[in-house]
Short mmCIF file of C-alpha atoms in Angstrom, two decimals:
data_model
loop_
_atom_site.label_atom_id
_atom_site.label_comp_id
_atom_site.label_asym_id
_atom_site.label_seq_id
_atom_site.Cartn_x
_atom_site.Cartn_y
_atom_site.Cartn_z
CA MET A 1 0.00 0.00 0.00
CA LYS A 2 1.51 3.27 -1.20
CA LEU A 3 -0.28 6.28 0.34
CA ALA A 4 0.11 9.93 -0.63
CA VAL A 5 -1.04 12.96 1.36
CA VAL A 6 -1.29 15.93 -0.99
CA GLY A 7 -1.20 19.27 0.82
CA ALA A 8 0.74 17.72 3.69
CA THR A 9 2.13 21.05 4.92
CA GLY A 10 -1.28 22.72 5.40
CA LEU A 11 -3.66 22.78 8.38
CA VAL A 12 -5.84 19.94 7.13
CA GLY A 13 -2.83 18.03 5.80
CA SER A 14 -1.25 18.09 9.25
CA GLU A 15 -4.52 16.88 10.73
CA ILE A 16 -4.70 14.04 8.19
CA LEU A 17 -1.29 12.85 9.35
CA GLU A 18 -2.45 12.92 12.98
CA VAL A 19 -5.56 10.91 12.14
CA LEU A 20 -3.57 8.39 10.08
CA ALA A 21 -1.30 7.85 13.08
CA GLU A 22 -4.16 7.57 15.58
CA HIS A 23 -6.08 5.13 13.37
CA ASN A 24 -2.96 3.11 12.56
CA PHE A 25 -3.83 3.29 8.88
CA PRO A 26 -2.01 0.46 7.06
CA PHE A 27 0.57 1.50 4.48
CA ASP A 28 3.96 0.32 3.30
CA GLU A 29 5.11 3.61 1.82
CA LEU A 30 4.06 7.18 2.59
CA LEU A 31 4.47 10.11 0.20
CA LEU A 32 4.10 13.62 1.62
CA VAL A 33 3.25 15.97 -1.21
CA ALA A 34 2.86 19.74 -1.55
CA SER A 35 3.44 22.55 -4.03
CA GLU A 36 6.87 22.93 -5.64
CA ARG A 37 7.71 25.78 -3.25
CA SER A 38 7.25 23.43 -0.29
CA ALA A 39 9.17 20.55 -1.88
CA GLY A 40 12.23 19.63 0.14
CA LYS A 41 10.69 20.51 3.51
CA LYS A 42 11.03 17.91 6.25
CA ILE A 43 8.04 16.48 8.17
CA THR A 44 8.31 13.97 11.00
CA PHE A 45 5.60 11.30 11.11
CA LYS A 46 5.68 8.45 13.63
CA ASP A 47 9.29 9.26 14.55
CA LYS A 48 10.41 9.05 10.92
CA GLU A 49 11.49 12.06 8.88
CA TYR A 50 10.01 12.46 5.41
CA THR A 51 10.99 14.87 2.66
CA VAL A 52 8.09 16.66 0.98
CA ILE A 53 7.92 16.05 -2.78
CA GLY A 54 6.19 17.92 -5.59
CA LEU A 55 3.03 16.87 -7.40
CA ALA A 56 4.66 15.73 -10.63
CA GLN A 57 7.02 13.42 -8.77
CA ALA A 58 4.13 12.07 -6.71
CA VAL A 59 2.13 11.18 -9.83
CA SER A 60 5.12 9.30 -11.22
CA GLU A 61 5.29 7.26 -7.99
CA LYS A 62 1.76 5.94 -8.72
CA PRO A 63 0.39 5.76 -5.16
CA ASP A 64 -2.59 3.48 -4.50
CA ILE A 65 -4.49 6.20 -2.62
CA ALA A 66 -3.93 9.96 -2.55
CA ILE A 67 -5.73 12.03 0.08
CA PHE A 68 -5.91 15.57 -1.28
CA SER A 69 -6.22 18.71 0.80
CA ALA A 70 -4.55 21.29 -1.40
CA GLY A 71 -7.40 23.50 -2.62
CA GLY A 72 -9.83 23.32 -5.51
CA ASP A 73 -7.53 24.58 -8.25
CA THR A 74 -4.85 22.02 -7.40
CA SER A 75 -7.45 19.25 -7.26
CA LYS A 76 -8.97 20.21 -10.60
CA GLU A 77 -5.56 20.10 -12.27
CA TRP A 78 -3.91 17.18 -10.52
CA ALA A 79 -6.59 14.75 -9.32
CA PRO A 80 -7.27 13.53 -12.91
CA LYS A 81 -3.52 13.03 -13.45
CA PHE A 82 -3.30 10.84 -10.35
CA ALA A 83 -6.45 8.97 -11.40
CA GLU A 84 -5.01 8.33 -14.87
CA ALA A 85 -1.93 6.84 -13.19
CA GLY A 86 -4.16 4.37 -11.33
CA THR A 87 -4.47 6.22 -8.03
CA ILE A 88 -7.74 6.58 -6.11
CA VAL A 89 -8.06 10.22 -5.05
CA VAL A 90 -10.00 11.21 -1.93
CA ASP A 91 -10.41 14.95 -2.35
CA ASN A 92 -11.16 17.45 0.43
CA SER A 93 -11.78 20.45 -1.82
CA SER A 94 -15.03 21.62 -3.40
CA ALA A 95 -13.71 20.81 -6.90
CA TRP A 96 -15.59 17.55 -7.47
CA ARG A 97 -18.43 17.59 -4.93
CA MET A 98 -21.23 18.50 -7.27
CA ASP A 99 -19.85 16.67 -10.30
CA PRO A 100 -22.61 14.15 -11.13
CA THR A 101 -19.98 11.56 -12.10
CA LYS A 102 -18.29 11.68 -8.67
CA LYS A 103 -19.48 10.20 -5.34
CA LEU A 104 -19.87 12.60 -2.39
CA VAL A 105 -19.23 10.41 0.62
CA VAL A 106 -19.81 10.40 4.36
CA PRO A 107 -18.81 6.79 5.13
CA GLU A 108 -21.45 6.17 7.81
CA ILE A 109 -24.16 7.25 5.34
CA ASN A 110 -23.25 6.21 1.80
CA ALA A 111 -19.86 4.49 1.54
CA LYS A 112 -21.68 1.40 0.25
CA SER A 113 -22.18 3.26 -3.03
CA LEU A 114 -18.43 3.16 -3.75
CA LYS A 115 -17.28 0.89 -6.57
CA ILE A 116 -13.90 -0.32 -7.81
CA ASP A 117 -13.97 2.17 -10.70
CA ASP A 118 -14.48 5.28 -8.53
CA ARG A 119 -11.14 7.01 -9.10
CA ILE A 120 -11.96 10.45 -7.63
CA ILE A 121 -14.09 10.53 -4.48
CA ALA A 122 -15.27 13.82 -3.00
CA ASN A 123 -15.22 14.69 0.69
CA PRO A 124 -18.19 16.95 1.55
CA ASN A 125 -17.93 20.41 3.06
CA CYS A 126 -17.09 20.38 6.78
CA SER A 127 -20.34 22.02 7.91
CA THR A 128 -22.37 19.67 5.71
CA ILE A 129 -20.72 16.51 7.07
CA GLN A 130 -21.58 17.11 10.71
CA MET A 131 -25.17 18.07 9.91
CA VAL A 132 -26.01 15.15 7.64
CA LEU A 133 -24.40 12.63 9.98
CA ALA A 134 -26.60 13.85 12.83
CA LEU A 135 -29.67 13.76 10.59
CA THR A 136 -29.20 10.45 8.80
CA LYS A 137 -31.05 8.05 11.14
CA LEU A 138 -33.71 10.67 11.87
CA ARG A 139 -34.31 11.01 8.14
CA ASP A 140 -34.60 7.23 7.80
CA ARG A 141 -37.19 7.12 10.59
CA TYR A 142 -39.30 10.24 10.05
CA GLY A 143 -38.43 11.61 6.61
CA ILE A 144 -37.15 15.18 6.23
CA LYS A 145 -39.21 17.94 4.67
CA ARG A 146 -37.11 21.05 5.43
CA VAL A 147 -33.89 22.07 7.21
CA VAL A 148 -33.03 25.56 8.43
CA VAL A 149 -29.41 25.83 9.57
CA SER A 150 -27.35 28.67 11.00
CA THR A 151 -23.65 27.96 11.52
CA TYR A 152 -21.05 29.34 13.92
CA GLN A 153 -17.79 28.38 12.23
CA SER A 154 -14.22 28.27 13.51
CA VAL A 155 -11.49 30.39 11.94
CA THR A 156 -9.57 27.16 11.30
CA GLY A 157 -11.97 26.60 8.40
CA SER A 158 -10.19 29.46 6.59
CA GLY A 159 -6.69 28.07 7.08
CA LEU A 160 -3.56 29.19 8.86
CA LYS A 161 -3.78 32.80 7.68
CA ALA A 162 -7.12 33.19 9.50
CA VAL A 163 -5.79 31.59 12.68
CA ASN A 164 -2.85 34.00 12.56
CA GLN A 165 -5.20 36.97 12.02
CA LEU A 166 -7.20 36.08 15.13
CA GLN A 167 -4.07 35.57 17.22
CA ASP A 168 -2.50 38.78 15.93
CA GLU A 169 -5.63 40.77 16.77
CA ARG A 170 -5.75 39.31 20.27
CA ALA A 171 -2.09 40.21 20.76
CA GLY A 172 -2.60 43.71 19.37
CA LYS A 173 -0.26 43.08 16.43
CA GLU A 174 -0.57 43.95 12.77
CA GLY A 175 -0.38 41.07 10.33
CA GLU A 176 -1.73 39.47 7.17
CA LYS A 177 -5.54 39.43 6.92
CA ALA A 178 -7.72 36.51 5.85
CA TYR A 179 -10.99 38.40 6.33
CA PRO A 180 -12.27 41.79 5.12
CA HIS A 181 -12.98 42.80 8.73
CA LYS A 182 -11.62 42.22 12.20
CA ILE A 183 -12.57 38.75 13.50
CA ASP A 184 -11.65 39.01 17.21
CA LEU A 185 -14.65 40.12 19.30
CA ASN A 186 -16.68 40.08 16.10
CA VAL A 187 -18.98 37.88 14.01
CA LEU A 188 -18.84 37.77 10.20
CA PRO A 189 -21.99 36.59 8.36
CA HIS A 190 -19.78 35.90 5.36
CA ILE A 191 -18.05 32.60 4.51
CA ASP A 192 -16.67 32.18 0.98
CA VAL A 193 -17.85 34.43 -1.85
CA PHE A 194 -21.32 35.88 -2.32
CA GLN A 195 -23.42 34.48 -5.17
CA ASP A 196 -25.93 36.23 -7.41
CA ASN A 197 -28.81 35.03 -5.22
CA GLY A 198 -27.39 36.74 -2.11
CA TYR A 199 -26.24 33.51 -0.50
CA THR A 200 -22.57 32.71 -0.01
CA LYS A 201 -20.88 29.79 -1.72
CA GLU A 202 -20.61 28.08 1.69
CA GLU A 203 -24.37 28.35 2.19
CA MET A 204 -25.05 26.90 -1.25
CA LYS A 205 -22.62 24.06 -0.53
CA MET A 206 -24.69 23.04 2.49
CA ILE A 207 -27.91 23.23 0.48
CA ASN A 208 -26.73 21.30 -2.57
CA GLU A 209 -24.49 18.76 -0.84
CA THR A 210 -27.23 17.72 1.61
CA LYS A 211 -29.53 16.88 -1.29
CA LYS A 212 -26.78 14.93 -3.09
CA ILE A 213 -25.62 12.91 -0.08
CA PHE A 214 -29.19 11.92 0.82
CA GLU A 215 -30.03 11.42 -2.87
CA ASP A 216 -33.18 13.43 -2.29
CA PRO A 217 -33.67 16.71 -4.19
CA SER A 218 -37.03 17.19 -2.47
CA ILE A 219 -35.38 18.10 0.87
CA GLN A 220 -35.65 21.86 1.29
CA VAL A 221 -32.57 23.43 2.90
CA THR A 222 -31.77 27.04 3.72
CA ALA A 223 -28.55 28.14 5.40
CA THR A 224 -26.83 31.14 6.97
CA THR A 225 -23.13 30.53 7.57
CA VAL A 226 -21.23 32.69 10.06
CA ARG A 227 -17.56 32.95 11.08
CA ILE A 228 -16.85 33.41 14.79
CA PRO A 229 -13.57 33.92 16.70
CA VAL A 230 -13.06 30.37 17.98
CA MET A 231 -10.65 27.62 16.95
CA GLY A 232 -12.08 24.36 18.30
CA GLY A 233 -14.68 23.52 15.69
CA HIS A 234 -17.92 24.41 13.95
CA SER A 235 -21.30 24.73 15.69
CA GLU A 236 -24.73 24.64 14.05
CA ALA A 237 -28.25 25.51 15.13
CA VAL A 238 -30.44 23.18 13.06
CA ASN A 239 -34.22 23.33 12.79
CA VAL A 240 -35.54 20.26 10.97
CA GLU A 241 -39.12 19.70 9.90
CA PHE A 242 -39.93 16.00 9.53
CA LYS A 243 -42.60 14.45 7.35
CA GLU A 244 -43.92 12.53 10.36
CA ASP A 245 -44.20 13.38 14.04
CA PHE A 246 -41.46 12.18 16.36
CA ASP A 247 -40.93 11.11 19.95
CA LEU A 248 -38.14 13.10 21.62
CA GLN A 249 -36.83 10.12 23.57
CA GLU A 250 -36.72 8.06 20.37
CA VAL A 251 -34.82 10.90 18.68
CA LYS A 252 -32.18 10.71 21.41
CA GLU A 253 -31.97 6.92 21.04
CA LEU A 254 -31.62 7.16 17.25
CA LEU A 255 -28.85 9.75 17.59
CA ALA A 256 -27.04 7.67 20.21
CA ALA A 257 -27.22 4.69 17.84
CA THR A 258 -25.68 6.64 14.94
CA PRO A 259 -22.02 5.68 14.43
CA GLY A 260 -19.81 8.69 15.02
CA VAL A 261 -22.43 10.68 16.95
CA ILE A 262 -22.34 11.43 20.69
CA VAL A 263 -25.39 12.89 22.45
CA GLU A 264 -24.63 15.59 25.04
CA ASP A 265 -28.04 16.74 26.19
CA ASP A 266 -28.35 17.33 29.94
CA VAL A 267 -29.27 20.98 30.30
CA ALA A 268 -30.03 20.59 34.03
CA ASN A 269 -26.29 20.08 34.50
CA ASN A 270 -25.21 22.50 31.75
CA VAL A 271 -24.14 19.67 29.46
CA TYR A 272 -24.33 20.52 25.77
CA PRO A 273 -21.88 20.42 22.84
CA MET A 274 -19.19 23.10 22.66
CA PRO A 275 -16.33 23.51 20.17
CA MET A 276 -13.84 23.68 23.03
CA ASN A 277 -14.74 20.11 23.98
CA ALA A 278 -15.01 18.83 20.40
CA HIS A 279 -11.45 19.93 19.57
CA LYS A 280 -9.26 17.02 18.35
CA LYS A 281 -12.24 14.61 18.55
CA ASP A 282 -13.44 12.52 15.60
CA GLU A 283 -17.10 12.46 16.66
CA VAL A 284 -20.06 14.76 16.01
CA PHE A 285 -21.71 16.02 19.21
CA VAL A 286 -25.45 16.74 19.39
CA GLY A 287 -27.53 18.40 22.11
CA ARG A 288 -30.13 21.08 23.00
CA LEU A 289 -32.73 18.68 21.59
CA ARG A 290 -36.19 20.17 21.85
CA ARG A 291 -39.45 20.35 19.98
CA ASP A 292 -40.11 23.49 17.93
CA GLU A 293 -43.35 24.63 19.52
CA SER A 294 -44.17 27.02 16.68
CA GLN A 295 -45.07 24.31 14.16
CA PRO A 296 -45.70 20.55 14.09
CA ASN A 297 -43.17 17.76 13.41
CA THR A 298 -40.19 20.07 13.91
CA LEU A 299 -37.06 19.59 16.02
CA ASN A 300 -34.37 22.01 17.16
CA MET A 301 -30.88 20.64 17.65
CA TRP A 302 -27.35 21.92 18.26
CA ILE A 303 -24.53 20.14 16.40
CA VAL A 304 -20.80 20.60 17.03
CA ALA A 305 -17.72 18.96 15.49
CA ASP A 306 -14.04 19.68 14.98
CA ASN A 307 -14.07 20.90 11.37
CA LEU A 308 -10.49 19.79 10.76
CA ARG A 309 -11.36 16.28 12.01
CA LYS A 310 -14.73 14.79 11.01
CA GLY A 311 -15.28 17.85 8.83
CA ALA A 312 -12.17 17.07 6.78
CA ALA A 313 -9.28 14.80 7.82
CA THR A 314 -11.16 12.08 9.69
CA ASN A 315 -13.85 11.72 7.03
CA ALA A 316 -11.20 11.43 4.30
CA VAL A 317 -9.21 8.82 6.23
CA GLN A 318 -12.41 6.87 6.94
CA ILE A 319 -13.12 6.78 3.19
CA ALA A 320 -9.61 5.42 2.60
CA GLU A 321 -10.13 2.85 5.38
CA TYR A 322 -13.36 1.72 3.73
CA LEU A 323 -11.59 1.30 0.38
CA VAL A 324 -8.93 -0.88 1.99
CA LYS A 325 -11.35 -2.91 4.10
CA HIS A 326 -13.59 -3.69 1.12
CA SER A 327 -10.76 -4.42 -1.34
CA LEU A 328 -11.62 -1.45 -3.56
CA VAL A 329 -7.97 -0.47 -3.90
#
């Protein structure tokens, strides 16, 4: 097994390496790959030092699996080249998510759809992953009519430049800016670029990806995505209208039975999901479960996950693990 991590020097790339180590992912040879300007850098993984190589060299090495986290432009250009060389690409960018010829996979939900000829597999958007995972068994049981989601997203979702901006602002220093406004002690209702319909690209990702993952274009989704000055993970207030009425205790049992979901819902003791507690965890945490008393068949829930973990690195590694386990590579 020859494994490549493309974008190994970035925030998500570093997290992928951590997850690979924690999960003891099986490989015989590891290629750490980045842009030509990062080639030659040294990265230590499991007490062994690796030299970062460029993309062209990595393609020539013909890895069995390449986990990409190098941005959409890089994925668009290089993922097909890896695929042509016989590599299965698991891509973290938005480049292939809505391509009708590519699978958009959350392993706990739809990994069974993967086939031996799937050469480029898309990892969904971080905020989409945590929401659909929390909803999947509820959808199976009650059917989903409509989802209204508002997100509270970590600066880590914008990369190292955004983390540095927040830290610089807190330290009172000038530095490079990732955002058009100050982020410390502020809230930005603006993630990714605005579209012609007034929504941001991030909001449209959540809308379109949810429909694709559930293979159900009838689900109505509306989203408002917001950047907040935290670093532990993304939080979401989700209001979901089911097709059938539900029992709140059964909802909790269904969530607890969902692989990768942990219920934290004990408000009497101030127990509810928080990004501080989700940091460096692979699971999705769900709480503040309560009936929407303004209309029938509707549930309010609060969903939190580390966006660099289940929202990116962990989900990608789990896809690779599924491929290995089911002899698809």
